[in-house]
mmCIF file of C-alpha atoms in Angstrom:
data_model
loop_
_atom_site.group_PDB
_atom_site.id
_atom_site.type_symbol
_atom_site.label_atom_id
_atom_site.label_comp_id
_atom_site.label_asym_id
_atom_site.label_seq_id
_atom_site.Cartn_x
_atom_site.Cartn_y
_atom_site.Cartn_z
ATOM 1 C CA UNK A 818 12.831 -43.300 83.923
ATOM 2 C CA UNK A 819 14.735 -45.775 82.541
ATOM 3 C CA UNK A 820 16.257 -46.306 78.803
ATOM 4 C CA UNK A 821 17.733 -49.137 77.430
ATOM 5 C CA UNK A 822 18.912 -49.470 74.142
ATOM 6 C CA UNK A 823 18.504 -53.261 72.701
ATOM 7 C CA UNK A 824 18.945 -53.430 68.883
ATOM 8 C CA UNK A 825 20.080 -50.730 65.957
ATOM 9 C CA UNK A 826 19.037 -51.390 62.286
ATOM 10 C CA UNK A 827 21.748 -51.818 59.945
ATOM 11 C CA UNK A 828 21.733 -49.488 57.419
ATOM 12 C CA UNK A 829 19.121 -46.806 59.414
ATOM 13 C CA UNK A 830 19.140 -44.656 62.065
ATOM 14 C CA UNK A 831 16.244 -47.748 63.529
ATOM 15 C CA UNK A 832 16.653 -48.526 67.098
ATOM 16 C CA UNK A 833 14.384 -50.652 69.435
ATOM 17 C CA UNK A 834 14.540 -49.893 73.341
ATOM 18 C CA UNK A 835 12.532 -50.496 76.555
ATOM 19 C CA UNK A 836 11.288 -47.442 78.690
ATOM 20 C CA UNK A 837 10.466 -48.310 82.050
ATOM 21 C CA UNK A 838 8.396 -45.669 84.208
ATOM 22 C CA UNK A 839 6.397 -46.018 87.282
ATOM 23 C CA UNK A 840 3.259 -47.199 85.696
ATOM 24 C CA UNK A 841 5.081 -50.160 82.965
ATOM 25 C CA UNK A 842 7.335 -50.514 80.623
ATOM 26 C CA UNK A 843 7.184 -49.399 76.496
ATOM 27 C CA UNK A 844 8.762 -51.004 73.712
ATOM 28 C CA UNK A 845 10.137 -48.892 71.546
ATOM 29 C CA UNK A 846 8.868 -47.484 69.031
ATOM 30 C CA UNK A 847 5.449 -46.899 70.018
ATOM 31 C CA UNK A 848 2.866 -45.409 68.755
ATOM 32 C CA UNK A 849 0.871 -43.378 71.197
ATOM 33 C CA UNK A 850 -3.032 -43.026 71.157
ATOM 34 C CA UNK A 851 -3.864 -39.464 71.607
ATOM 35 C CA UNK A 852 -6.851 -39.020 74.966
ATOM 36 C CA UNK A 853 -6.952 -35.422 74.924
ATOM 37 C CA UNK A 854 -9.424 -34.896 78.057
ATOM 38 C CA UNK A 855 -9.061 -38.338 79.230
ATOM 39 C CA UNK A 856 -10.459 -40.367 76.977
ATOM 40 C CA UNK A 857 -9.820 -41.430 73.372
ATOM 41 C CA UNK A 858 -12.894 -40.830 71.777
ATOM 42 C CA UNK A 859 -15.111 -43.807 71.250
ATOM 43 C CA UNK A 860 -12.587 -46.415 72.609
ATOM 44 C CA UNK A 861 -13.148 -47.636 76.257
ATOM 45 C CA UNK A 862 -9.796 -47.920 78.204
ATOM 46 C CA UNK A 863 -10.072 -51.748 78.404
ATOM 47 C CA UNK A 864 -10.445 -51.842 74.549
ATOM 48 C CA UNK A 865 -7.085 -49.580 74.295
ATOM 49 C CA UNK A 866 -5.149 -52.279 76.484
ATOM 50 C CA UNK A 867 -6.682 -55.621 75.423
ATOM 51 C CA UNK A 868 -7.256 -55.061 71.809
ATOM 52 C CA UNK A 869 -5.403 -51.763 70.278
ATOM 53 C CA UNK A 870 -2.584 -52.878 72.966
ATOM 54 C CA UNK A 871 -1.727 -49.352 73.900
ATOM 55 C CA UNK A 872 1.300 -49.192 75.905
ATOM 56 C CA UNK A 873 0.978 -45.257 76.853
ATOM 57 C CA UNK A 874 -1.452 -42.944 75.733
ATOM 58 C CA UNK A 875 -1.587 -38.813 76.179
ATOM 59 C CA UNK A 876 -3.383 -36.507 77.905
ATOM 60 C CA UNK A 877 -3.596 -32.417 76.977
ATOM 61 C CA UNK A 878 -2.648 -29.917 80.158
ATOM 62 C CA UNK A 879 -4.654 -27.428 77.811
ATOM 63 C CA UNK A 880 -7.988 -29.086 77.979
ATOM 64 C CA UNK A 881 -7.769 -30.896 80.952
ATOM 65 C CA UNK A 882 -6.822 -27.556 82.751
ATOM 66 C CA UNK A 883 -10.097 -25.812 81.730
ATOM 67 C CA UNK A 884 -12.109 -29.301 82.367
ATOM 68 C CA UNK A 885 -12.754 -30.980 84.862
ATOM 69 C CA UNK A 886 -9.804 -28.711 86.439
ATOM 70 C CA UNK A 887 -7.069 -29.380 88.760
ATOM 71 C CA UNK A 888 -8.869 -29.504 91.725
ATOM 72 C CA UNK A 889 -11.086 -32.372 90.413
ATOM 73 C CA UNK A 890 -7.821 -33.985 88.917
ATOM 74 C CA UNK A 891 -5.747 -33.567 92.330
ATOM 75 C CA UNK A 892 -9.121 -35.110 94.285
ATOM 76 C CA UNK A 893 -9.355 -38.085 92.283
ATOM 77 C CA UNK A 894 -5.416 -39.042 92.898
ATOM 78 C CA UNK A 895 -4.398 -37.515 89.613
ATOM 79 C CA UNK A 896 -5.368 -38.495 85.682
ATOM 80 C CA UNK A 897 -4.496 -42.293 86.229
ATOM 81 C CA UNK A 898 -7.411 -43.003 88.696
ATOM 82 C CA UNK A 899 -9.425 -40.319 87.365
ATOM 83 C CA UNK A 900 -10.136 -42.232 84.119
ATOM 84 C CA UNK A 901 -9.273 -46.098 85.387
ATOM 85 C CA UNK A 902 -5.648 -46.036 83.041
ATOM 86 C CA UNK A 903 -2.961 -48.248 85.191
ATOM 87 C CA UNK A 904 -0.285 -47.626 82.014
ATOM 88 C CA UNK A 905 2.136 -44.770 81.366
ATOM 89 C CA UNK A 906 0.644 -41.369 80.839
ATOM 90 C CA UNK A 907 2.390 -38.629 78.707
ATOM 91 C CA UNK A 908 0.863 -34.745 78.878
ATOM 92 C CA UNK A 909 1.555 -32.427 76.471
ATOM 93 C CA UNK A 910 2.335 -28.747 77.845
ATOM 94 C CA UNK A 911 -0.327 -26.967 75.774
ATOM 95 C CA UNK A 912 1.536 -25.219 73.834
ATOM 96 C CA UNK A 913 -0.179 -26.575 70.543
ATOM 97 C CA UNK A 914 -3.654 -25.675 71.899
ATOM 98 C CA UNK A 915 -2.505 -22.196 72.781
ATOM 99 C CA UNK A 916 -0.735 -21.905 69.415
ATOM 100 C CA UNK A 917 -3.983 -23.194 67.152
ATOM 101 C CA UNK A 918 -5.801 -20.247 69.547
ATOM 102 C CA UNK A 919 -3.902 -17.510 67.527
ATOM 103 C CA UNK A 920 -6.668 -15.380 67.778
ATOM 104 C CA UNK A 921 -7.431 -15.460 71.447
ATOM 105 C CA UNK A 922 -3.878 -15.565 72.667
ATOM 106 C CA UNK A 923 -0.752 -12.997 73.826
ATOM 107 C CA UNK A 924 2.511 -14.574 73.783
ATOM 108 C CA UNK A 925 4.993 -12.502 76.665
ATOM 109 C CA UNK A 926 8.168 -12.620 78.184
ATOM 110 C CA UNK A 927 5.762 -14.192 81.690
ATOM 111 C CA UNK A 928 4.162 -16.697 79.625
ATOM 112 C CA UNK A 929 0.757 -17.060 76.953
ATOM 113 C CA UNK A 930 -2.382 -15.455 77.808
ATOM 114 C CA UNK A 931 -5.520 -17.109 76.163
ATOM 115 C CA UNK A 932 -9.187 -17.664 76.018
ATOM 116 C CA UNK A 933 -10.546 -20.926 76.880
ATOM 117 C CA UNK A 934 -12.537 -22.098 73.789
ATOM 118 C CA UNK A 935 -15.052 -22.985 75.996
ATOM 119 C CA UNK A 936 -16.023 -20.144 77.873
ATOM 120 C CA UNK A 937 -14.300 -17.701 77.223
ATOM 121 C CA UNK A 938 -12.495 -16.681 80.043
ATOM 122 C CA UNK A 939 -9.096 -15.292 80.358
ATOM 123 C CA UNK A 940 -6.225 -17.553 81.561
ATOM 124 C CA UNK A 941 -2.385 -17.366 81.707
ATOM 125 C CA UNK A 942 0.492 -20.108 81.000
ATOM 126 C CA UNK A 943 3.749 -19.890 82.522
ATOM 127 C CA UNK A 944 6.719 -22.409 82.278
ATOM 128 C CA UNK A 945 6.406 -22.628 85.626
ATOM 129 C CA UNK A 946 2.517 -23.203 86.775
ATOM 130 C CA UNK A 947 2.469 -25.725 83.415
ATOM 131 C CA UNK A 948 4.864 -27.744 85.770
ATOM 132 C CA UNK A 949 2.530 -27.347 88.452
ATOM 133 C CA UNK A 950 -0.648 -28.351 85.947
ATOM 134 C CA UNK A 951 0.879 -31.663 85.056
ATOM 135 C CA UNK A 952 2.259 -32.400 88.809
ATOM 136 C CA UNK A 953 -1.239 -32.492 89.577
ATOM 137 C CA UNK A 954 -2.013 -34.218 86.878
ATOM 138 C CA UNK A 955 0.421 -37.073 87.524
ATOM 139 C CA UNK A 956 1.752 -37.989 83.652
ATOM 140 C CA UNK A 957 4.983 -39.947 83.811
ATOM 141 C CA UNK A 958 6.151 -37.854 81.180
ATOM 142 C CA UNK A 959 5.252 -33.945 81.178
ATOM 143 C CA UNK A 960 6.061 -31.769 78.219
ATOM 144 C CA UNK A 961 8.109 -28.568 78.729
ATOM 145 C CA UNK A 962 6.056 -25.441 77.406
ATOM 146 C CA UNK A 963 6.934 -23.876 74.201
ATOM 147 C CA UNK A 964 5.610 -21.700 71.673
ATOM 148 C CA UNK A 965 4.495 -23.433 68.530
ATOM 149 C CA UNK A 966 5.272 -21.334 65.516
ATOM 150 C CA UNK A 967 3.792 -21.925 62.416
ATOM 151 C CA UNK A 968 5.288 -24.297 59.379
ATOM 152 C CA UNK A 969 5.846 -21.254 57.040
ATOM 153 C CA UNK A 970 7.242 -19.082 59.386
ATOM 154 C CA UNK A 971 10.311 -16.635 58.073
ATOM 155 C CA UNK A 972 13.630 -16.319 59.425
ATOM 156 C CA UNK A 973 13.233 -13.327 61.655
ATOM 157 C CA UNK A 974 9.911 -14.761 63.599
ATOM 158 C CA UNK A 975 11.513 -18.110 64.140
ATOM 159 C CA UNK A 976 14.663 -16.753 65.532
ATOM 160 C CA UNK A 977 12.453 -14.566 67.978
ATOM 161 C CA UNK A 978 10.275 -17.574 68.893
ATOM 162 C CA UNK A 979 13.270 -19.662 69.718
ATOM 163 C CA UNK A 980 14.663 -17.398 71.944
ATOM 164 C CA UNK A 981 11.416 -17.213 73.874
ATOM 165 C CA UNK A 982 10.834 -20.910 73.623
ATOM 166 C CA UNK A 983 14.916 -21.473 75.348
ATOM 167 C CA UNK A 984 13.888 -18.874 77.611
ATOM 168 C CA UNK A 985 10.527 -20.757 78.757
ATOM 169 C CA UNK A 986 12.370 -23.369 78.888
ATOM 170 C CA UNK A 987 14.821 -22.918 81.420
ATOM 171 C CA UNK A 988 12.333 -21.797 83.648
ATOM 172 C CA UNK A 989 10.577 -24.923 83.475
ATOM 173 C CA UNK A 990 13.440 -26.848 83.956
ATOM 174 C CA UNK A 991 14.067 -24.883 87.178
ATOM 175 C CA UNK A 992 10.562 -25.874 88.238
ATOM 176 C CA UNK A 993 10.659 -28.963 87.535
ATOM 177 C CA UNK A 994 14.037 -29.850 89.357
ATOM 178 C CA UNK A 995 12.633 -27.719 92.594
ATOM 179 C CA UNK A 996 9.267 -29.944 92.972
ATOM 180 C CA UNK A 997 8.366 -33.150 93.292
ATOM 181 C CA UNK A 998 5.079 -35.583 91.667
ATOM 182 C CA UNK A 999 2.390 -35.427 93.933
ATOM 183 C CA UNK A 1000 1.544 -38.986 94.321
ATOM 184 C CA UNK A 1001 4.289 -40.904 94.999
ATOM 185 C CA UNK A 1002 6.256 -41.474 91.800
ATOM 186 C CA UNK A 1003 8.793 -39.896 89.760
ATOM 187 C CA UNK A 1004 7.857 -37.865 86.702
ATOM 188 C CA UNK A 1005 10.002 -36.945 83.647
ATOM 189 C CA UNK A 1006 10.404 -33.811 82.023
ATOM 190 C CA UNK A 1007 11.075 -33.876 78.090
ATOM 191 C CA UNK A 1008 12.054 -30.274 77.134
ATOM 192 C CA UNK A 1009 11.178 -29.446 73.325
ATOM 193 C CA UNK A 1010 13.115 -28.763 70.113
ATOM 194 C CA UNK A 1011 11.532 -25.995 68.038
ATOM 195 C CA UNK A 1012 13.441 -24.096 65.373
ATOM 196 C CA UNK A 1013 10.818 -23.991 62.463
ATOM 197 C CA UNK A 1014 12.355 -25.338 59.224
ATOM 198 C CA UNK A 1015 16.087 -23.591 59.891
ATOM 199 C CA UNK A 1016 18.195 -26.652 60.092
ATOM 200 C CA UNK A 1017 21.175 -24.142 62.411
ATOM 201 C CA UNK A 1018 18.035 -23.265 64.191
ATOM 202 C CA UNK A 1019 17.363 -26.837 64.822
ATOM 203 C CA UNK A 1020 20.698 -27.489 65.772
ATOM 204 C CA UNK A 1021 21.354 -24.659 68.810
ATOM 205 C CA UNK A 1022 17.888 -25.549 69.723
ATOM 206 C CA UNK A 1023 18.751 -29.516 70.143
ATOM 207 C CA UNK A 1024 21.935 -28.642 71.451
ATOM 208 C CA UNK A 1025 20.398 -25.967 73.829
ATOM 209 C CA UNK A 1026 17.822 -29.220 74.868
ATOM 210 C CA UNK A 1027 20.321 -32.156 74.750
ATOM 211 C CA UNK A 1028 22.939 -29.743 77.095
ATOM 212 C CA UNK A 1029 19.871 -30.075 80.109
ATOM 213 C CA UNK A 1030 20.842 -33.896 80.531
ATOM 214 C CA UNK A 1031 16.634 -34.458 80.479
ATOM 215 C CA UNK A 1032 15.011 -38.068 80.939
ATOM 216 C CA UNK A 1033 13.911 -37.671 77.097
ATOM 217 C CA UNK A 1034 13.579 -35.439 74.386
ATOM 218 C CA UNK A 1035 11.341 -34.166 72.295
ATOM 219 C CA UNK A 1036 10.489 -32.544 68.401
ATOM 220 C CA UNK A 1037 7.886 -30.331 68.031
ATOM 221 C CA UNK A 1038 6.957 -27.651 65.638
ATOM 222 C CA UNK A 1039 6.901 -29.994 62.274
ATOM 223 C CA UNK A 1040 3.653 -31.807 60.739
ATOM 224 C CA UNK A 1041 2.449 -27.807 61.072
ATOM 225 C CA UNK A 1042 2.468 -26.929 57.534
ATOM 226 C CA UNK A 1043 5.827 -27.088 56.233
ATOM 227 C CA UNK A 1044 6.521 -29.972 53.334
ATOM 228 C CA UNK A 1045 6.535 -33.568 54.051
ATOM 229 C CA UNK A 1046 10.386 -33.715 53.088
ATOM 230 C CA UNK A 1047 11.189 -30.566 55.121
ATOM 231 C CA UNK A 1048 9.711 -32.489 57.944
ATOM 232 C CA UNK A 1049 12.192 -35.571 57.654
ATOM 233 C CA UNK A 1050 15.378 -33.234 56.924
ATOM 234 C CA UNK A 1051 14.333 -31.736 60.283
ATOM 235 C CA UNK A 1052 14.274 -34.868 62.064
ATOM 236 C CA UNK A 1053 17.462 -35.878 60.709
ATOM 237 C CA UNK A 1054 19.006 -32.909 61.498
ATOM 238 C CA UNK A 1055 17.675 -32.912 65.044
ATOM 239 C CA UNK A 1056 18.269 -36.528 65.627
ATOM 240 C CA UNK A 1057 22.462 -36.253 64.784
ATOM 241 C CA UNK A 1058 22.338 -33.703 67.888
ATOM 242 C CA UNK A 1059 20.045 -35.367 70.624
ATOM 243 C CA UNK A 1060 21.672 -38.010 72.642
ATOM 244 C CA UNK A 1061 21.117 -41.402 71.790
ATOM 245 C CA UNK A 1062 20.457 -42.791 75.084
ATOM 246 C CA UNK A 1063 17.578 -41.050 75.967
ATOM 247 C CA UNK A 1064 14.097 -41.337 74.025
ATOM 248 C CA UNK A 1065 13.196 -38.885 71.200
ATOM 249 C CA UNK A 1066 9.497 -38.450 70.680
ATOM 250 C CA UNK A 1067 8.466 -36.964 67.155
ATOM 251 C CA UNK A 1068 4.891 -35.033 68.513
ATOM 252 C CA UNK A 1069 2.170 -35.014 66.183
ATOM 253 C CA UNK A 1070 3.332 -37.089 63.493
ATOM 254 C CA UNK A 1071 1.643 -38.642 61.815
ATOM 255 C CA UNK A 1072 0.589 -40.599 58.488
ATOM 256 C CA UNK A 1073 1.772 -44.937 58.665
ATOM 257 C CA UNK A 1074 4.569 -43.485 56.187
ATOM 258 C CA UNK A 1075 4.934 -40.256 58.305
ATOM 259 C CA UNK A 1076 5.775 -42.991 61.317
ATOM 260 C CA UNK A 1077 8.006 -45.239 59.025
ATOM 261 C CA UNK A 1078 10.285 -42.800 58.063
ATOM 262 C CA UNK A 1079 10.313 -41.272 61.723
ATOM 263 C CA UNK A 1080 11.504 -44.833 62.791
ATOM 264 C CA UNK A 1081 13.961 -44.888 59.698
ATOM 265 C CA UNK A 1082 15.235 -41.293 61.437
ATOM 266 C CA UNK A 1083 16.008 -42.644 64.847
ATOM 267 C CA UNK A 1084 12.627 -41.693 66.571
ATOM 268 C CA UNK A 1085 11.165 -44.034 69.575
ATOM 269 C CA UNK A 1086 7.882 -42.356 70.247
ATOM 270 C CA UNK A 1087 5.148 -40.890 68.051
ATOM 271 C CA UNK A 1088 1.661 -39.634 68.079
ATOM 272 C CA UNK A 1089 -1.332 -38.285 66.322
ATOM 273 C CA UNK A 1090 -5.056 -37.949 66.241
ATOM 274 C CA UNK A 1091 -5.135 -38.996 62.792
ATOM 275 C CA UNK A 1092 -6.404 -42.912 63.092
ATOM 276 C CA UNK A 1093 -9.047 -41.907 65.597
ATOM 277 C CA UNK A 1094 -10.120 -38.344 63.503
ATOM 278 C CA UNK A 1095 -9.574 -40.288 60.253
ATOM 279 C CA UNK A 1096 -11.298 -43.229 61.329
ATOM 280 C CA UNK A 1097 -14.534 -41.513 62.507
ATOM 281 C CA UNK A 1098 -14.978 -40.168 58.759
ATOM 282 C CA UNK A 1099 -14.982 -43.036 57.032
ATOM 283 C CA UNK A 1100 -10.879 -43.653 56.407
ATOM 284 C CA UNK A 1101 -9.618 -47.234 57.215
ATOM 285 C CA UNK A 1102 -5.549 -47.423 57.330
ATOM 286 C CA UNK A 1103 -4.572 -51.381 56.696
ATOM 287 C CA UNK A 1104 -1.117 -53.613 56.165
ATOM 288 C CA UNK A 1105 -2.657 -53.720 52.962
ATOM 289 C CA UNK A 1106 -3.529 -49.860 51.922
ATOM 290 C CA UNK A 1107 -6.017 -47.469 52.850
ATOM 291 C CA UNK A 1108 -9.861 -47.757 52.188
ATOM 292 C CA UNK A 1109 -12.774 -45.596 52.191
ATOM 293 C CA UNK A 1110 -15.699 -47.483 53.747
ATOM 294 C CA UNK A 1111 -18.625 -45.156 52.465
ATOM 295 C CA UNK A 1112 -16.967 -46.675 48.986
ATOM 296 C CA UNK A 1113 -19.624 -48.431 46.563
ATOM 297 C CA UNK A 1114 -17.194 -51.308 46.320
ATOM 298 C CA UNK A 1115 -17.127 -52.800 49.985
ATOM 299 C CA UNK A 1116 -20.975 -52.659 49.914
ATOM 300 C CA UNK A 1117 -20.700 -56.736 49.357
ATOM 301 C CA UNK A 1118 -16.894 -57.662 50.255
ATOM 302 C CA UNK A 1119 -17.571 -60.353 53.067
ATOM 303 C CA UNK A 1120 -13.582 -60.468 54.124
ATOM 304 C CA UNK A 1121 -12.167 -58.771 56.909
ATOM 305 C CA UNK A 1122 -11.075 -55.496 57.434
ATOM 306 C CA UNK A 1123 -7.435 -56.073 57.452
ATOM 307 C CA UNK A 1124 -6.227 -60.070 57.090
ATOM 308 C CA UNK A 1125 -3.070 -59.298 59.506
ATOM 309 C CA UNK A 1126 -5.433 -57.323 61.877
ATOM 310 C CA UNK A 1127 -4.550 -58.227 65.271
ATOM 311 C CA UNK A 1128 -8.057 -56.433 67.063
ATOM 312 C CA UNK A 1129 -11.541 -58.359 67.970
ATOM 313 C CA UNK A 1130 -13.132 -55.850 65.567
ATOM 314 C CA UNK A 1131 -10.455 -56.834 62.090
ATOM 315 C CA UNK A 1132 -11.914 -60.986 63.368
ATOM 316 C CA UNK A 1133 -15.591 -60.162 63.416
ATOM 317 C CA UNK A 1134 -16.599 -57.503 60.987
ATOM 318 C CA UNK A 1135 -16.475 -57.715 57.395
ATOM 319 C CA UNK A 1136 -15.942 -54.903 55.122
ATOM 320 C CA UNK A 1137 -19.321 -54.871 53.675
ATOM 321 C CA UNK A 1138 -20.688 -54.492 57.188
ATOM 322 C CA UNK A 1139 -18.591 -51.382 58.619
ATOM 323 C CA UNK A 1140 -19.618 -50.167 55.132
ATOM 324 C CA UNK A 1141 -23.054 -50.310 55.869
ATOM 325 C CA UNK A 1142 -22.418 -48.694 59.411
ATOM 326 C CA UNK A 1143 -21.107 -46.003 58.196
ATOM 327 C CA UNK A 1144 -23.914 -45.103 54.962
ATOM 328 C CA UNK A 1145 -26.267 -45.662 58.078
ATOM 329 C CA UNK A 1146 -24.509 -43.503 60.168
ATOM 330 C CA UNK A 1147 -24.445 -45.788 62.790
ATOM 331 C CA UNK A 1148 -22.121 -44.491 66.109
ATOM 332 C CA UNK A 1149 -20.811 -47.916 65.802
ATOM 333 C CA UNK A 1150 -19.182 -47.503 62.674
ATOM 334 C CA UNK A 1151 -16.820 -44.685 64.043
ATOM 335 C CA UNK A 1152 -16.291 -47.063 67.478
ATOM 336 C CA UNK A 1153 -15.051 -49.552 65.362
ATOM 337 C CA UNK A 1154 -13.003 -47.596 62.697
ATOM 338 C CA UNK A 1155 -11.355 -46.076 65.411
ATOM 339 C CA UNK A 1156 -10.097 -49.406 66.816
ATOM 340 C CA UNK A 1157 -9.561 -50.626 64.138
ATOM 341 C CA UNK A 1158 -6.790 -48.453 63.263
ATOM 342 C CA UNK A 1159 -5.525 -47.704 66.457
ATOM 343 C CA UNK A 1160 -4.153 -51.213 66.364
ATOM 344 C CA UNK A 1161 -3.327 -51.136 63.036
ATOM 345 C CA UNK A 1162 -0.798 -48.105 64.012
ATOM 346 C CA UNK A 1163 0.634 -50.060 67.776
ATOM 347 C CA UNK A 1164 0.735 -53.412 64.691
ATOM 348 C CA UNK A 1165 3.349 -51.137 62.383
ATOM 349 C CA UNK A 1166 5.213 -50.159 65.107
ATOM 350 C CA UNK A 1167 5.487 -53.333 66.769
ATOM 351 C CA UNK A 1168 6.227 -54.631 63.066
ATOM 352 C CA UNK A 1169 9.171 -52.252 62.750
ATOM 353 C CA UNK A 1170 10.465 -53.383 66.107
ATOM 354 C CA UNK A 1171 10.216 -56.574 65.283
ATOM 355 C CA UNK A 1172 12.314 -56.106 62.198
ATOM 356 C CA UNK A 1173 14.830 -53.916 63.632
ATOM 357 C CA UNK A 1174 15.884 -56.480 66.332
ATOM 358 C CA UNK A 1175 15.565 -59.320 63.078
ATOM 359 C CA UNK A 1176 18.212 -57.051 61.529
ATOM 360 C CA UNK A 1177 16.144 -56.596 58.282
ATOM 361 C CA UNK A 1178 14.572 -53.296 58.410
ATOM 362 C CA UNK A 1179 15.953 -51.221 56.051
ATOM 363 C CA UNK A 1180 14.988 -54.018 53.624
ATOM 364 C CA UNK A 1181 11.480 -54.284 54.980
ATOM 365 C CA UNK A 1182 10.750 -51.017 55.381
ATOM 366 C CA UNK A 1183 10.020 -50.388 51.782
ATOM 367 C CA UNK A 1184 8.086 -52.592 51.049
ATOM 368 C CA UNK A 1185 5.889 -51.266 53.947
ATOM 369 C CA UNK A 1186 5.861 -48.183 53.102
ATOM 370 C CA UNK A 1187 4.274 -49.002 49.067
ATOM 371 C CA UNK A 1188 1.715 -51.111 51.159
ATOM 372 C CA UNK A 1189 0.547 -48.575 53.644
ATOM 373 C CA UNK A 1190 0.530 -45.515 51.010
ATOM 374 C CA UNK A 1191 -1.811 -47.960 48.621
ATOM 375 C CA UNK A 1192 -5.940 -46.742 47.722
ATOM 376 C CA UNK A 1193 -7.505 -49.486 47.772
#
């Protein structure tokens, strides 16, 4: 991987780069569409490229694990032939998925134990066969494993779950630099800061992560429960620690104005289920605010979607008529919401790019952020 810095916003931690990886290049920041067992739902892979203009989008080791399995996975040439996606691929570990299982999981000193959600059965995580999972996989970015602790965690449970987290981690990292990708390319290996909402336990944890010298780096464990300002202390106080020529990816994150102030922080890569989840009910993020479509009010509003939409769907459907998809409940209306804000989200970030490298963000960015926090 490759990371080259090209502009930094006056006035903000902003910066706009260009990671190259086997499979393209991304302009940072980026947003990153979220296709948790290989496919975002409801949005074909030639929609994500041509019309949300998805530079990189994610896959789960979690899911994908327990189906269609590695042995499927390593068959097909790993997840970029498997689902038809020539552009950069980033895994997650897991660790979320195994975290959110709190009832059907054992964290240990060897690794997590869990359930699969779908069956049942009884399966183990290590640092080191998670490394294995996503070689087979073939992401050009593979998450280290960690445990996830939860936003309102106390002192004492954090502490422990950072030790075991460092611990995981260095076992990964061993992995990782004794194997090789499977298919004839070089993967990345972004370890992951944890430390709850303890800003020293932030710090020894991005130290402990920046001190591995890894293609990237990552911050997890925020967006979990913990106050929205809480989150953005955290990111500061991570971000004055991590080195700044290497990517930092914010995971899970979040809201438009969750991803503005990110940018504001210093982060290059983001991403969330939100515009897909949201979308699918009904919720319709624009430059201009955010609508509900099941509203009385769009029933006869003939204008577009969003006037600065850059997809087919913001050109050809009309308020009044995604409206009416919806109160029909017509699968259509969730196809379309769905794209519709996924390029919405890749439009901000390329819109905060674009003003970083203008040298005007800090003045555009609040004006933004009034727009994109608007009912409409």
């Amino acid at each position: 991987m490759e990371f080259k810095l090209e502009a930094t916003a006056p006035g903000s931690a902003a910066r706009a780069a260009t990671i190259t990886t086997a499979h393209g290049e991304i302009e940072t920041p980026v947003f990153m569409p979220v296709g948790t067992v290989a496919s975002v739902k409801g949005v074909h892979q030639r929609e994500l490229a041509d019309d949300v203009k998805a530079q990189i989008i994610l896959g789960n080791t979690y899911h994908l694990y327990l189906r269609p399995g590695t042995e499927i996975l390593h068959r097909a040439g790993g997840l970029h032939r498997f689902m038809g996606w020539e552009k950069p691929i980033l895994t997650d570990s897991g660790g979320f998925q195994v975290f959110s299982l709190s009832a059907n999981r054992k964290l240990k000193e060897e690794g997590a134990w869990f359930r699969s959600h779908i069956d049942g059965s009884k399966h183990l995580f290590t640092p080191e066969n998670v490394v294995d999972i996503e070689r087979v996989i073939g992401a050009d970015i593979m998450m280290a494993l960690d445990e996830c602790p939860p936003g309102d965690s106390d002192r004492e449970y954090a502490r422990k779950s950072l030790s075991l987290t460092h611990r995981w981690l260095a076992r990964g990292w061993k992995r990782y630099c004794e194997t090789e990708g499977l298919y004839g390319y070089r993967q990345s290996y972004f370890p992951i800061v944890q430390g709850c909402t303890f800003p020293d336990l932030r710090r020894e944890s991005a130290k402990f992560v920046a001190d591995l010298g890894a293609d990237g780096n990552a911050i997890g464990g925020l967006a979990v429960g913990e106050p929205t300002e809480v989150m953005y202390e955290m990111i500061e106080v991570v971000n004055e620690i991590l080195p700044t020529d290497r990517p930092r990816y914010l995971m899970g994150v979040g809201t438009p104005a969750n991803i503005l102030e990110a940018i504001d922080r210093g982060v290059d890569m983001m991403d969330c289920v939100m515009p897909t989840r949201n979308g699918r009910n009904g919720m319709i993020f624009t430059s201009e605010g955010i609508m509900n479509m099941r509203n009385r009010k769009w029933a006869d509003d003939f204008s577009p979607l969003d006037p600065n939409g850059t997809a087919f769907v913001d050109k050809v459907y009309s308020r009044a008529y995604v409206r009416h998809l919806f109160v029909s409940d017509e699968l259509l209306a969730m196809q379309i919401a769905s794209i519709h804000n996924l390029a919405f989200y890749l439009w901000l970030t390329r819109e905060a790019r674009n003003h970083i490298k203008a040298g005007d963000f800090a003045q555009w960015k609040p004006q933004m952020m009034e727009r994109v926090t608007r009912r409409l």
